[in-house]
mmCIF file of C-alpha atoms in Angstrom:
data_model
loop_
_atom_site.group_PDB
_atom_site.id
_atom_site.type_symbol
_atom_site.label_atom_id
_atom_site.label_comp_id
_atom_site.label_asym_id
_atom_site.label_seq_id
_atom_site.Cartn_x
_atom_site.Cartn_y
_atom_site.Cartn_z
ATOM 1 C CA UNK V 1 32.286 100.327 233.168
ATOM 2 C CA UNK V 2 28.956 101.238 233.877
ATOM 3 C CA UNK V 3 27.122 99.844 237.295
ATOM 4 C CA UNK V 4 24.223 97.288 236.796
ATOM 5 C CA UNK V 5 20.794 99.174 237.687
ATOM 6 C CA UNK V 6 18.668 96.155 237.954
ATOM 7 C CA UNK V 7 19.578 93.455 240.303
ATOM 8 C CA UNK V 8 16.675 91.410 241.954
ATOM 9 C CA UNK V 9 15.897 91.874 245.980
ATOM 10 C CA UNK V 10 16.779 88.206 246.395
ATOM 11 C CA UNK V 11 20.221 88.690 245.599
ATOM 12 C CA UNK V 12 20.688 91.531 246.898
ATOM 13 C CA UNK V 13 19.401 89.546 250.185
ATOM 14 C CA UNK V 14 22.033 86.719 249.332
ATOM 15 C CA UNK V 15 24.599 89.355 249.145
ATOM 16 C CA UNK V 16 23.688 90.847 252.733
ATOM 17 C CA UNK V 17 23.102 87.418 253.977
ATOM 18 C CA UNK V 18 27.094 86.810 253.289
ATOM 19 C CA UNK V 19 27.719 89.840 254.843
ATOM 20 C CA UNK V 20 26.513 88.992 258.338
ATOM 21 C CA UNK V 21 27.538 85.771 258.002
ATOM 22 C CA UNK V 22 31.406 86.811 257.493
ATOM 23 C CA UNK V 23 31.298 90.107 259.705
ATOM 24 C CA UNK V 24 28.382 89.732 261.683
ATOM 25 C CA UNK V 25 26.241 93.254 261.957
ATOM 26 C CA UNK V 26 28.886 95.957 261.240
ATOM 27 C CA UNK V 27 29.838 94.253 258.274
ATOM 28 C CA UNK V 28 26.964 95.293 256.399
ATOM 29 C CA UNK V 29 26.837 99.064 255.276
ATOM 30 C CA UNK V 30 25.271 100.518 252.156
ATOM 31 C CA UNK V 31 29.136 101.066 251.177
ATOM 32 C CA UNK V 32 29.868 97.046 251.255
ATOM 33 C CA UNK V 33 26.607 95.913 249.848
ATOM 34 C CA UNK V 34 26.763 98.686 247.148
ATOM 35 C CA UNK V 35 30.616 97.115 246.454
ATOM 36 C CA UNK V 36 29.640 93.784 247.263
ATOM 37 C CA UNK V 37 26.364 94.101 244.237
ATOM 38 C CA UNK V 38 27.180 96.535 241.633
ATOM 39 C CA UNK V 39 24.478 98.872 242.930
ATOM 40 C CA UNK V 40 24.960 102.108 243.565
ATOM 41 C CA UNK V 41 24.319 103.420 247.962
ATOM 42 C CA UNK V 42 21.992 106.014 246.582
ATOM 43 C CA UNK V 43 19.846 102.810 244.757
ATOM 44 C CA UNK V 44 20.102 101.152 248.002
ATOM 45 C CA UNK V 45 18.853 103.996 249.928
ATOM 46 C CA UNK V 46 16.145 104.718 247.312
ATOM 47 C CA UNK V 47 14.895 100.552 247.518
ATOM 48 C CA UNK V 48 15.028 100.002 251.660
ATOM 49 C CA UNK V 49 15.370 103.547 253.283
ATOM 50 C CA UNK V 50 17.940 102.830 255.716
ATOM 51 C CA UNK V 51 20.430 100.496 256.517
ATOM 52 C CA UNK V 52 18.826 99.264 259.218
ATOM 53 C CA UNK V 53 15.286 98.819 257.503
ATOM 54 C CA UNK V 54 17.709 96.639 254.470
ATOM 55 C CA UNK V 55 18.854 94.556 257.163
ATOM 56 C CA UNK V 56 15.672 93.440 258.492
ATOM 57 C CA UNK V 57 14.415 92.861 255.052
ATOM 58 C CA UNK V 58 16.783 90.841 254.358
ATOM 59 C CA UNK V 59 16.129 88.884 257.458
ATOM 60 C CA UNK V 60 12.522 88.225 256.877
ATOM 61 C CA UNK V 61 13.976 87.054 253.417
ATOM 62 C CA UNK V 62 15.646 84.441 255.096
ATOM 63 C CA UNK V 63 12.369 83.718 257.093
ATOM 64 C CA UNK V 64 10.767 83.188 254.134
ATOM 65 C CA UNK V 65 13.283 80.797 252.535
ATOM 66 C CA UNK V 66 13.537 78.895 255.761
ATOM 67 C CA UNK V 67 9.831 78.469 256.248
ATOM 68 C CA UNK V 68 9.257 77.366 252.967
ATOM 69 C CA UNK V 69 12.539 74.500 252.788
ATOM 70 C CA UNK V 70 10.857 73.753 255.821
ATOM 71 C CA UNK V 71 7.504 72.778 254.584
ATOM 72 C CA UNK V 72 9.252 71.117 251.595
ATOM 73 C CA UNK V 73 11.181 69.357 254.120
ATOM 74 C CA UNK V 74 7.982 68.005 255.710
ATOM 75 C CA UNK V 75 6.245 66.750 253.110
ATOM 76 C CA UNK V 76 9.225 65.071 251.223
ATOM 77 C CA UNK V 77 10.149 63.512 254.535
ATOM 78 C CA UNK V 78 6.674 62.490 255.494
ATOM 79 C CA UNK V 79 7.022 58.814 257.147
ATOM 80 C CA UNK V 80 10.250 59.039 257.685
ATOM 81 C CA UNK V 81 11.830 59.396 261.284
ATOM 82 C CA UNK V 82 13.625 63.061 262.833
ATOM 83 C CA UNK V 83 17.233 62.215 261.513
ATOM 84 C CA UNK V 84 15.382 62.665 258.552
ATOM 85 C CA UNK V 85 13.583 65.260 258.333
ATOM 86 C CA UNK V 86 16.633 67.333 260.512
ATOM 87 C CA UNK V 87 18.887 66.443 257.751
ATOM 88 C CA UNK V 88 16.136 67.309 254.780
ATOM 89 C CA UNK V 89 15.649 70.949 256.448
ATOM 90 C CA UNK V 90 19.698 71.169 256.299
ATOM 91 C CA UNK V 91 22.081 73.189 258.146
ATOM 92 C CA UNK V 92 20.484 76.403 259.733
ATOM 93 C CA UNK V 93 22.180 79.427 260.783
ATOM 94 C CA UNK V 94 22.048 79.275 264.670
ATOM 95 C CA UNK V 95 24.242 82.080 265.299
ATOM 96 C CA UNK V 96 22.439 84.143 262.694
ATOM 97 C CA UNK V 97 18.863 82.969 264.612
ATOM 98 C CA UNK V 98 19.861 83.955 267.916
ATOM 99 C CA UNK V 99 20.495 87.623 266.624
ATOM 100 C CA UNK V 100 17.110 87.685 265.089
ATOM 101 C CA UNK V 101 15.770 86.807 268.596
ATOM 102 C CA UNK V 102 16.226 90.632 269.301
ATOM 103 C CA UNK V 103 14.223 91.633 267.152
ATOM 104 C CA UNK V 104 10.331 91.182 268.481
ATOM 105 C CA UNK V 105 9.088 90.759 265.036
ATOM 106 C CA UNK V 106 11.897 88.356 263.873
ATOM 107 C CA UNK V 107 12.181 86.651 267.102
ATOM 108 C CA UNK V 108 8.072 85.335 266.483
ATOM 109 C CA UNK V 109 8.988 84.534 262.836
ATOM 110 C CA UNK V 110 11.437 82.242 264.897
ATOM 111 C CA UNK V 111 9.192 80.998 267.849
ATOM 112 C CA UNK V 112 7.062 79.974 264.710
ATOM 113 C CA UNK V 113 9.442 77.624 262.789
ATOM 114 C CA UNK V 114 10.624 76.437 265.797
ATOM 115 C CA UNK V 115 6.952 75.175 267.209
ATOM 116 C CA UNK V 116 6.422 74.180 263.132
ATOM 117 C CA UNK V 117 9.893 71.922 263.524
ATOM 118 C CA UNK V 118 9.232 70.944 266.715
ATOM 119 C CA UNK V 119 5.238 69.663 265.947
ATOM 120 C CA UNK V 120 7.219 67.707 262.866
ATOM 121 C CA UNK V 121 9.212 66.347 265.384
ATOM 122 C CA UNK V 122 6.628 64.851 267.395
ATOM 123 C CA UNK V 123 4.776 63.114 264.800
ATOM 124 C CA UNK V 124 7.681 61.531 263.565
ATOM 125 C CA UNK V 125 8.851 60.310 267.046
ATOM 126 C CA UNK V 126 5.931 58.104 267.550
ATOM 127 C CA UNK V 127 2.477 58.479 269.655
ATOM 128 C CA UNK V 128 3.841 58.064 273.239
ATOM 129 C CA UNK V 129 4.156 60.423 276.226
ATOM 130 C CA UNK V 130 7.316 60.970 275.848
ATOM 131 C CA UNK V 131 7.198 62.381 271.890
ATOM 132 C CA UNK V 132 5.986 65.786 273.198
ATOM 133 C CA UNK V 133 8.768 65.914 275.853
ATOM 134 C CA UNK V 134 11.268 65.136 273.591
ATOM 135 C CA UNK V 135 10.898 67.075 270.258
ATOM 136 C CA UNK V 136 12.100 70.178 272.392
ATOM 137 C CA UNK V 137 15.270 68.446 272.990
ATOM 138 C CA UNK V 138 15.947 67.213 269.789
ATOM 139 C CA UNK V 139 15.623 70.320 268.178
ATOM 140 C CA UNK V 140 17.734 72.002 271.011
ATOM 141 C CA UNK V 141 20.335 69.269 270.355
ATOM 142 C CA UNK V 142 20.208 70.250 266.220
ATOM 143 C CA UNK V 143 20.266 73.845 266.750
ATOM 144 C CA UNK V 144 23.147 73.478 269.043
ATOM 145 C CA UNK V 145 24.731 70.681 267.219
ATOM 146 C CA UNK V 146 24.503 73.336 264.098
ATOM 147 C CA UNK V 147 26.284 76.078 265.764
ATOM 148 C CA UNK V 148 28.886 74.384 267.254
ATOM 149 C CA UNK V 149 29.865 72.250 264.090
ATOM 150 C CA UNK V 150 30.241 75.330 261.935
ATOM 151 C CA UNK V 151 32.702 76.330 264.710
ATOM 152 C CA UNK V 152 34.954 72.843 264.474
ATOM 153 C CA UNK V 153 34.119 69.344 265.040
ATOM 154 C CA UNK V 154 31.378 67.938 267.656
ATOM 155 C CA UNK V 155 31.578 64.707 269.469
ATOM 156 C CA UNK V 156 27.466 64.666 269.348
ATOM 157 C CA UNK V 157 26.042 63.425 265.974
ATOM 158 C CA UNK V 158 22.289 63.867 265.404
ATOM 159 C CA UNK V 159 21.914 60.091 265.034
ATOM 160 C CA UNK V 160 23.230 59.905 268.905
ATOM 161 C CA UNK V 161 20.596 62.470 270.260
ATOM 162 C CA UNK V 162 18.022 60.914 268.727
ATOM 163 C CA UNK V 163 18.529 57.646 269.728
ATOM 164 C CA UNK V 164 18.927 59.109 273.134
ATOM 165 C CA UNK V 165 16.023 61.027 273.247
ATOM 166 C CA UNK V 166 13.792 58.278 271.338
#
């Protein structure tokens, strides 16, 4: 049976995506993601250049998608309180964050969302003092809340830390 030739960026993105998520870094080879898609390494080599170079771009895919749920999350969630907007962004990838952070140009594509959450935050946490103290926290309290739930149960719910920090 012949290979497929033309499959789009995004999924071969998706495809990496899994990858990392399931093996972390050394999972990800032009050998699995040529298995893993259909397309031949050589393709792969021909579209990104290197493994390393497919890697980040499937990163700043990921970027990309996040930033933009993001903003969808804001505006659908406008006048509503954190819970809900935290819950309208949906689960993020904390472990798979906190490897970007090594990268310097994927590590600002982070600091970004995070001050874009984070200014969300604040608005929806009311015009007191303590609004700009406390959106830090809450997002901490997500982002860990995220990684450690994917890893088993939490005895933190989101509903807790905001009530705690509100």
């Amino acid at each position: 049976m012949p290979r497929k030739r033309i499959i789009p960026d995004a999924s071969v993105f998706a495809t990496i995506q899994r990858l990392l998520e399931d093996g972390g870094e050394k999972a990800v080879s032009f050998g699995s993601v040529s298995t893993a898609t259909g397309l031949a390494p050589p393709t792969l080599v021909q579209r990104y250049g290197s493994r390393d170079a497919m890697v980040r771009a499937a990163r700043l895919a990921f970027w990309d998608a996040l930033d933009s749920r993001t903003a969808e999350a804001v505006a659908a969630t406008a006048g509503k309180g954190p819970q809900g907007l935290l819950k309208a962004i949906g689960p993020v990838d904390a472990t798979a964050i906190a490897a970007d952070l090594r990268d310097p140009d994927l590590a600002q594509r982070a600091a970004a969302w995070r001050a874009s959450v984070e200014a969300a935050l604040v608005q929806r946490l009311g015009s007191g003092g303590k609004a700009p103290e406390s959106a830090p926290l809450l997002f901490a309290a997500w982002q860990g809340l995220s990684l450690w739930s994917a890893r088993g149960s939490s005895d933190l719910r989101l509903k807790d830390a905001v009530k705690r920090l509100t």
